[in-house]
Amino acid sequence: MNSVNAEVQADPHVIVLVGATGDLAKRKLIPGLLHLFQAGLASRTRVVGTSLDEISTDDFRELARDACLQRNGRQFDEEQWAEFAPRLSYVPSGKGPQALADAVAEAEAGLVEETGGQPVHYLHYLSVPPSAALPAVHGLAEAGLVQRARIIMEKPFGTDLGSARELNRQLHEVFSEDQIFRIDHFLGKEAAQNILAFRFANGLFEPIWNRNHIDHVQIDVPETLGLEGREKFYEATGAYKDMVVTHLFQVLAFMAMEPPTALDPGPIGEEKNKVFRSMCAIEPHHVVRGQFAGYREREGISPDSDTETFVALKAYIDNWRWAGVPFFLRTGKKMAEGARIISIAFKEPPRTMFPSGSGVGAHGPDHLTFDLADSSKMSLSFYGKRPGPGMKLDKLSMQFALHESGYAGAGLEAYERLIHDAMRGDHTLFTKAEGIESLWDLSRPLLADPPPVRIYQPGTWGPNAIHQLIAPHAWRLPFERVWRRPNATAE
């Protein structure tokens, strides 16, 4: 096992994984916990899984092993698995709160013995549907697992302002706000955190990070996936509630916030909330809603469903830095490509001395692009002279990719980072109650009077109305130029 700095190693924890046999647990959480154990970041842990499935601890360990084997891109070390597996136990939720309490007490006793009597904390991860979240919270309370505990909540955090306030009210009856970690895995990505580094550690860019130099911003998260068995959830939620409030607005806040007084959870959270307080309400005429053809024919979907599987919108931040700068957000299911892009378009020079036919202006403004995919990439495009006689200009780009650096293997995946942060009590990348309620408040005009959904064909970029929404600009995706691949020349 790797030795790590004591400052980043988590304290001894019993992790209660609620929904331990579900898809998210198998794809991300269990492999992520193994990796944190392998890296020495969470080596003093026990995991107690619980769900509706009536299986044994041995069955759960086998399920966990299969999940880790199927996880691509990570080395599976049998010796380390043999050390990790005994730390896993399981209790069916049908056996009640006392059975869970007993399983946690047994895991805690093992940790106390292992660590020579060090205090043990609890981390509860609720990997359950929204309807099961509050029952799970009350079950943890009945099991006496609130003290010395933190709890990670999955989205969505309500479906409107009233439900968000009620959810927070009931949560606060059991857990205090500093115990609650509302997770947004987008903010756990290396590229998202690179936004903070890029903005606040470089004197070159912070002076131009404002309305005087930036023309508009795009946050684009198209998905090629469909509903993947989530019809019932999606019919009651839709793309705006599922993705925009809980993901895209959070990324927007990182990109737009003022410099915090320190890179600590409190100052960063306050600056994010200032962005939300400064945002203008989301007006229906600034929104395009879409639904992919065939959605209404799916089992469990109403034949006259008005639920959107696609949404694009224009948002404004009414403060000194961003007044007048439009932020265009887009996300949808069954689209042409899958991507997670922030693209910042800089203003073009007020006039040009270059001759007609030189190419200036032919490729649009300069762009700074962050790719929020797991590979973590950044690109800065600009005009440069084409070699040879005359003055012909081409659009060039400078690119950085994590896989080209010496740190490619050192990164944590988003869920791993966020679980580790929660174990350490670091709220920097999590959302507070005030921020969530502010966003639902901003959403009231749209939720009260949503524009009609427009049908779009699977494999496209959404309804045609998106081009009128962004005019006179153009959507950055699809790219005319491609990201540089390993051992390839940039186009």
Coordinates of C-alpha atoms in Angstrom, one line a residue, residues 88-414:
L88 CA -16.6 -5.4 3.8
S89 CA -19.7 -6.6 5.5
Y90 CA -23.4 -6.5 4.6
V91 CA -26.8 -6.4 6.3
P92 CA -30.1 -6.4 4.4
S93 CA -32.1 -3.3 5.2
G94 CA -35.2 -5.5 5.8
K95 CA -33.6 -6.6 9.0
G96 CA -34.2 -3.2 10.5
P97 CA -32.1 -0.4 12.2
Q98 CA -30.9 -2.5 15.0
A99 CA -29.2 -5.0 12.7
L100 CA -27.5 -2.1 10.9
A101 CA -26.4 -0.7 14.3
D102 CA -24.9 -4.1 15.3
A103 CA -23.0 -4.4 12.0
V104 CA -21.6 -0.9 12.4
A105 CA -20.6 -1.5 16.0
E106 CA -18.8 -4.7 15.0
A107 CA -16.9 -2.9 12.2
E108 CA -16.1 0.0 14.6
A109 CA -14.7 -2.4 17.2
G110 CA -12.4 -3.9 14.5
L111 CA -11.1 -0.4 13.6
V112 CA -10.6 0.5 17.3
E113 CA -8.4 -2.6 17.7
E114 CA -6.6 -1.9 14.5
T115 CA -5.7 1.7 15.2
G116 CA -4.9 1.3 18.9
G117 CA -8.0 3.0 20.2
Q118 CA -8.3 6.0 17.8
P119 CA -11.7 7.7 17.5
V120 CA -13.8 6.3 14.7
H121 CA -16.2 8.4 12.5
Y122 CA -19.1 7.4 10.3
L123 CA -19.7 8.3 6.7
H124 CA -23.1 7.4 5.3
Y125 CA -23.4 7.4 1.5
L126 CA -27.0 7.4 0.3
S127 CA -26.9 5.8 -3.1
V128 CA -30.7 5.5 -3.4
P129 CA -33.5 7.1 -5.4
P130 CA -34.8 10.4 -4.1
S131 CA -38.0 8.8 -2.7
A132 CA -35.8 6.6 -0.5
A133 CA -33.5 9.3 0.8
L134 CA -35.5 10.5 3.8
P135 CA -36.5 7.0 4.9
A136 CA -32.8 6.1 4.9
V137 CA -32.0 9.2 6.9
H138 CA -34.6 8.3 9.5
G139 CA -33.3 4.7 9.5
L140 CA -29.8 5.9 10.3
A141 CA -31.2 8.0 13.2
E142 CA -33.1 5.0 14.6
A143 CA -29.9 3.0 14.4
G144 CA -28.1 5.7 16.5
L145 CA -25.7 6.5 13.8
V146 CA -25.9 10.3 13.7
Q147 CA -23.2 11.4 16.2
R148 CA -19.6 11.5 14.8
A149 CA -21.2 11.1 11.3
R150 CA -21.3 12.8 8.0
I151 CA -23.8 12.0 5.2
I152 CA -23.4 12.2 1.4
M153 CA -26.6 12.9 -0.5
E154 CA -27.1 12.2 -4.2
K155 CA -29.1 14.5 -6.5
P156 CA -31.7 15.8 -7.1
F157 CA -32.1 18.0 -4.0
G158 CA -35.8 18.6 -4.3
T159 CA -37.7 19.4 -7.5
D160 CA -38.7 23.0 -6.7
L161 CA -38.2 25.6 -4.0
G162 CA -40.9 24.2 -1.7
S163 CA -39.7 20.6 -1.9
A164 CA -36.0 21.7 -1.5
R165 CA -36.9 23.7 1.6
E166 CA -38.9 20.8 3.0
L167 CA -36.1 18.3 2.3
N168 CA -33.6 20.5 4.0
R169 CA -35.9 21.0 7.0
Q170 CA -36.3 17.3 7.5
L171 CA -32.6 16.6 7.0
H172 CA -31.7 19.3 9.6
E173 CA -34.0 17.5 12.1
V174 CA -31.5 14.6 12.0
F175 CA -28.2 16.0 10.7
S176 CA -26.7 19.5 11.1
E177 CA -25.7 21.4 7.9
D178 CA -22.0 20.8 8.5
Q179 CA -22.7 17.1 8.5
I180 CA -24.4 17.1 5.1
F181 CA -22.5 16.7 1.9
R182 CA -24.6 17.2 -1.3
I183 CA -22.6 15.6 -4.0
D184 CA -22.0 16.9 -7.5
H185 CA -19.5 14.6 -9.2
F186 CA -18.8 17.2 -11.9
L187 CA -17.0 19.3 -9.3
G188 CA -14.9 16.4 -8.2
K189 CA -13.2 16.2 -11.6
E190 CA -9.6 17.4 -12.0
A191 CA -10.6 19.7 -14.8
A192 CA -13.2 21.5 -12.7
Q193 CA -10.7 22.2 -10.0
N194 CA -8.2 23.3 -12.7
I195 CA -10.6 26.2 -13.3
L196 CA -9.7 27.5 -9.8
A197 CA -6.0 27.0 -10.4
F198 CA -6.1 28.5 -13.8
R199 CA -8.0 31.6 -12.7
F200 CA -6.4 32.4 -9.4
A201 CA -2.9 31.2 -9.7
N202 CA -2.0 32.9 -13.0
G203 CA -1.7 36.7 -13.3
L204 CA -2.2 36.4 -17.1
F205 CA -5.9 35.4 -17.0
E206 CA -7.5 36.9 -13.9
P207 CA -7.3 40.5 -15.2
I208 CA -9.3 39.6 -18.3
W209 CA -11.8 37.3 -16.6
N210 CA -14.7 39.8 -16.9
R211 CA -17.3 41.4 -19.2
N212 CA -14.6 43.7 -20.8
H213 CA -12.9 40.8 -22.4
I214 CA -15.2 37.8 -22.4
D215 CA -18.0 37.8 -25.0
H216 CA -20.0 34.8 -23.9
V217 CA -19.6 31.4 -22.1
Q218 CA -20.9 28.0 -23.1
I219 CA -21.3 25.0 -20.7
D220 CA -22.2 22.1 -22.9
V221 CA -22.9 18.5 -21.5
P222 CA -24.5 16.4 -24.3
E223 CA -25.0 12.7 -23.6
T224 CA -25.3 9.9 -26.1
L225 CA -26.9 7.7 -23.4
G226 CA -30.7 7.3 -23.2
L227 CA -32.7 6.6 -20.0
E228 CA -31.0 3.3 -19.3
G229 CA -33.9 2.0 -17.2
R230 CA -34.5 5.3 -15.4
E231 CA -37.9 6.0 -17.2
K232 CA -39.9 6.4 -14.0
F233 CA -37.3 8.8 -12.4
Y234 CA -36.8 10.8 -15.6
E235 CA -40.5 11.2 -16.3
A236 CA -41.0 12.9 -12.9
T237 CA -37.8 14.9 -13.2
G238 CA -36.6 15.9 -16.7
A239 CA -33.3 17.3 -17.9
Y240 CA -33.5 20.7 -16.2
K241 CA -34.0 19.3 -12.7
D242 CA -31.7 16.4 -13.2
M243 CA -28.8 18.1 -14.7
V244 CA -29.0 21.9 -14.8
V245 CA -29.8 22.8 -11.2
T246 CA -27.5 20.1 -9.7
H247 CA -24.6 20.1 -12.2
L248 CA -24.4 22.9 -14.8
F249 CA -25.2 25.8 -12.4
Q250 CA -22.6 24.5 -10.0
V251 CA -19.9 24.5 -12.7
L252 CA -21.1 28.0 -13.7
A253 CA -20.5 29.2 -10.2
F254 CA -16.9 27.9 -10.2
M255 CA -16.3 29.6 -13.5
A256 CA -17.9 33.0 -12.5
M257 CA -17.2 33.5 -8.8
E258 CA -15.1 36.2 -7.3
P259 CA -11.7 35.3 -5.8
P260 CA -12.2 33.8 -2.4
T261 CA -10.2 35.1 0.6
A262 CA -8.7 31.6 0.9
L263 CA -9.0 28.2 -0.8
D264 CA -11.1 26.9 2.1
P265 CA -14.6 25.5 2.1
G266 CA -16.2 28.6 3.8
P267 CA -14.9 31.3 1.5
I268 CA -15.4 29.3 -1.6
G269 CA -18.9 28.4 -0.6
E270 CA -19.7 32.0 0.1
E271 CA -18.4 33.1 -3.3
K272 CA -20.4 30.4 -5.1
N273 CA -23.6 31.6 -3.2
K274 CA -22.9 35.2 -4.2
V275 CA -23.0 34.1 -7.9
F276 CA -26.4 32.4 -7.3
R277 CA -27.7 35.5 -5.5
S278 CA -26.6 37.6 -8.5
M279 CA -28.1 35.4 -11.2
C280 CA -31.2 36.7 -13.0
A281 CA -34.3 34.5 -12.8
I282 CA -34.5 31.9 -15.6
E283 CA -37.1 33.2 -18.0
P284 CA -39.1 30.8 -20.2
H285 CA -38.3 32.7 -23.4
H286 CA -34.6 32.1 -22.7
V287 CA -35.1 28.3 -22.6
V288 CA -35.5 25.6 -25.3
R289 CA -36.9 22.3 -24.1
G290 CA -36.7 19.2 -26.3
Q291 CA -37.7 15.5 -26.2
F292 CA -36.1 12.8 -28.3
A293 CA -38.3 11.1 -30.8
G294 CA -39.6 7.8 -29.4
Y295 CA -39.5 8.9 -25.7
R296 CA -43.3 8.7 -25.4
E297 CA -43.3 5.1 -26.7
R298 CA -41.2 3.8 -23.9
E299 CA -42.7 1.7 -21.2
G300 CA -43.9 3.8 -18.2
I301 CA -43.9 7.1 -20.2
S302 CA -47.2 8.9 -20.7
P303 CA -48.2 9.1 -24.4
D304 CA -48.6 12.9 -24.1
S305 CA -45.6 13.4 -21.8
D306 CA -44.3 17.0 -21.6
T307 CA -41.0 15.9 -19.8
E308 CA -37.9 17.3 -21.5
T309 CA -34.9 15.1 -22.3
F310 CA -33.0 18.1 -23.6
V311 CA -32.7 21.7 -22.4
A312 CA -30.7 24.7 -23.5
L313 CA -30.9 28.1 -21.9
K314 CA -29.4 31.5 -21.6
A315 CA -28.6 32.8 -18.1
Y316 CA -27.2 36.2 -16.9
I317 CA -25.3 37.1 -13.8
D318 CA -26.2 40.7 -12.8
N319 CA -23.0 41.8 -11.1
W320 CA -20.1 44.1 -11.9
R321 CA -17.9 41.4 -13.4
W322 CA -20.5 39.7 -15.6
A323 CA -23.2 42.2 -16.5
G324 CA -24.4 41.7 -20.0
V325 CA -22.4 38.5 -20.6
P326 CA -24.7 35.6 -21.6
F327 CA -24.0 32.1 -20.3
F328 CA -25.4 29.4 -22.6
L329 CA -26.1 26.0 -21.0
R330 CA -27.1 22.8 -22.9
T331 CA -27.6 19.2 -22.0
G332 CA -29.6 16.3 -23.3
K333 CA -30.0 12.6 -23.9
K334 CA -29.4 10.6 -27.1
M335 CA -27.4 13.4 -28.6
A336 CA -24.7 13.3 -31.4
E337 CA -21.7 13.1 -29.0
G338 CA -21.0 12.8 -25.4
A339 CA -19.0 15.7 -23.9
R340 CA -18.5 18.0 -20.9
I341 CA -17.2 21.3 -22.1
I342 CA -16.8 24.8 -20.8
S343 CA -16.0 27.2 -23.6
I344 CA -15.1 30.8 -23.0
A345 CA -15.3 33.1 -26.0
F346 CA -13.2 36.2 -25.9
K347 CA -14.2 39.4 -27.5
E348 CA -12.7 40.1 -30.9
P349 CA -10.5 43.1 -31.6
P350 CA -12.5 46.3 -32.3
R351 CA -11.0 46.6 -35.8
T352 CA -8.5 44.8 -37.9
M353 CA -5.6 46.1 -40.1
F354 CA -5.3 42.7 -41.8
P355 CA -6.2 42.6 -45.5
S356 CA -9.3 41.0 -46.9
G357 CA -8.8 37.3 -47.4
S358 CA -6.3 37.0 -44.6
G359 CA -8.5 34.7 -42.7
V360 CA -9.1 36.9 -39.7
G361 CA -12.6 36.5 -38.4
A362 CA -13.3 33.5 -40.5
H363 CA -13.1 31.1 -37.6
G364 CA -14.8 33.1 -34.9
P365 CA -13.4 34.4 -31.6
D366 CA -10.6 33.1 -29.6
H367 CA -11.7 30.4 -27.1
L368 CA -10.5 29.0 -23.8
T369 CA -11.9 25.5 -23.5
F370 CA -12.0 23.2 -20.5
D371 CA -12.9 19.5 -21.1
L372 CA -14.5 18.2 -17.9
A373 CA -14.2 14.6 -19.0
D374 CA -12.1 12.2 -16.9
S375 CA -9.0 12.8 -19.1
S376 CA -8.9 16.5 -18.1
K377 CA -7.8 18.8 -21.0
M378 CA -7.6 22.5 -21.6
S379 CA -7.2 24.4 -24.9
L380 CA -6.6 28.0 -25.9
S381 CA -7.3 28.9 -29.5
F382 CA -5.9 32.0 -31.3
Y383 CA -5.0 33.3 -34.7
G384 CA -1.5 32.9 -36.0
K385 CA 0.3 33.5 -39.2
R386 CA 0.5 30.7 -41.7
P387 CA 4.2 30.1 -42.8
G388 CA 5.0 31.4 -46.2
P389 CA 4.6 34.6 -48.2
G390 CA 1.8 37.0 -47.6
M391 CA -0.4 37.4 -44.5
K392 CA -2.6 34.4 -44.2
L393 CA -3.8 33.5 -40.7
D394 CA -5.1 30.2 -39.3
K395 CA -6.7 29.3 -36.1
L396 CA -4.2 27.6 -33.9
S397 CA -4.4 26.1 -30.4
M398 CA -2.3 25.4 -27.3
Q399 CA -3.4 22.4 -25.5
F400 CA -2.7 20.7 -22.1
A401 CA -3.9 17.2 -21.3
L402 CA -3.4 15.3 -18.1
H403 CA -2.3 12.1 -19.9
E404 CA 0.7 14.0 -21.3
S405 CA 2.0 15.0 -17.9
G406 CA 4.0 13.1 -15.4
Y407 CA 0.9 13.0 -13.1
A408 CA -1.4 11.0 -15.3
G409 CA -1.6 8.1 -12.9
A410 CA -1.9 10.2 -9.7
G411 CA -5.4 11.6 -10.3
L412 CA -8.5 10.5 -8.4
E413 CA -11.8 10.0 -10.1
A414 CA -14.6 12.4 -9.2

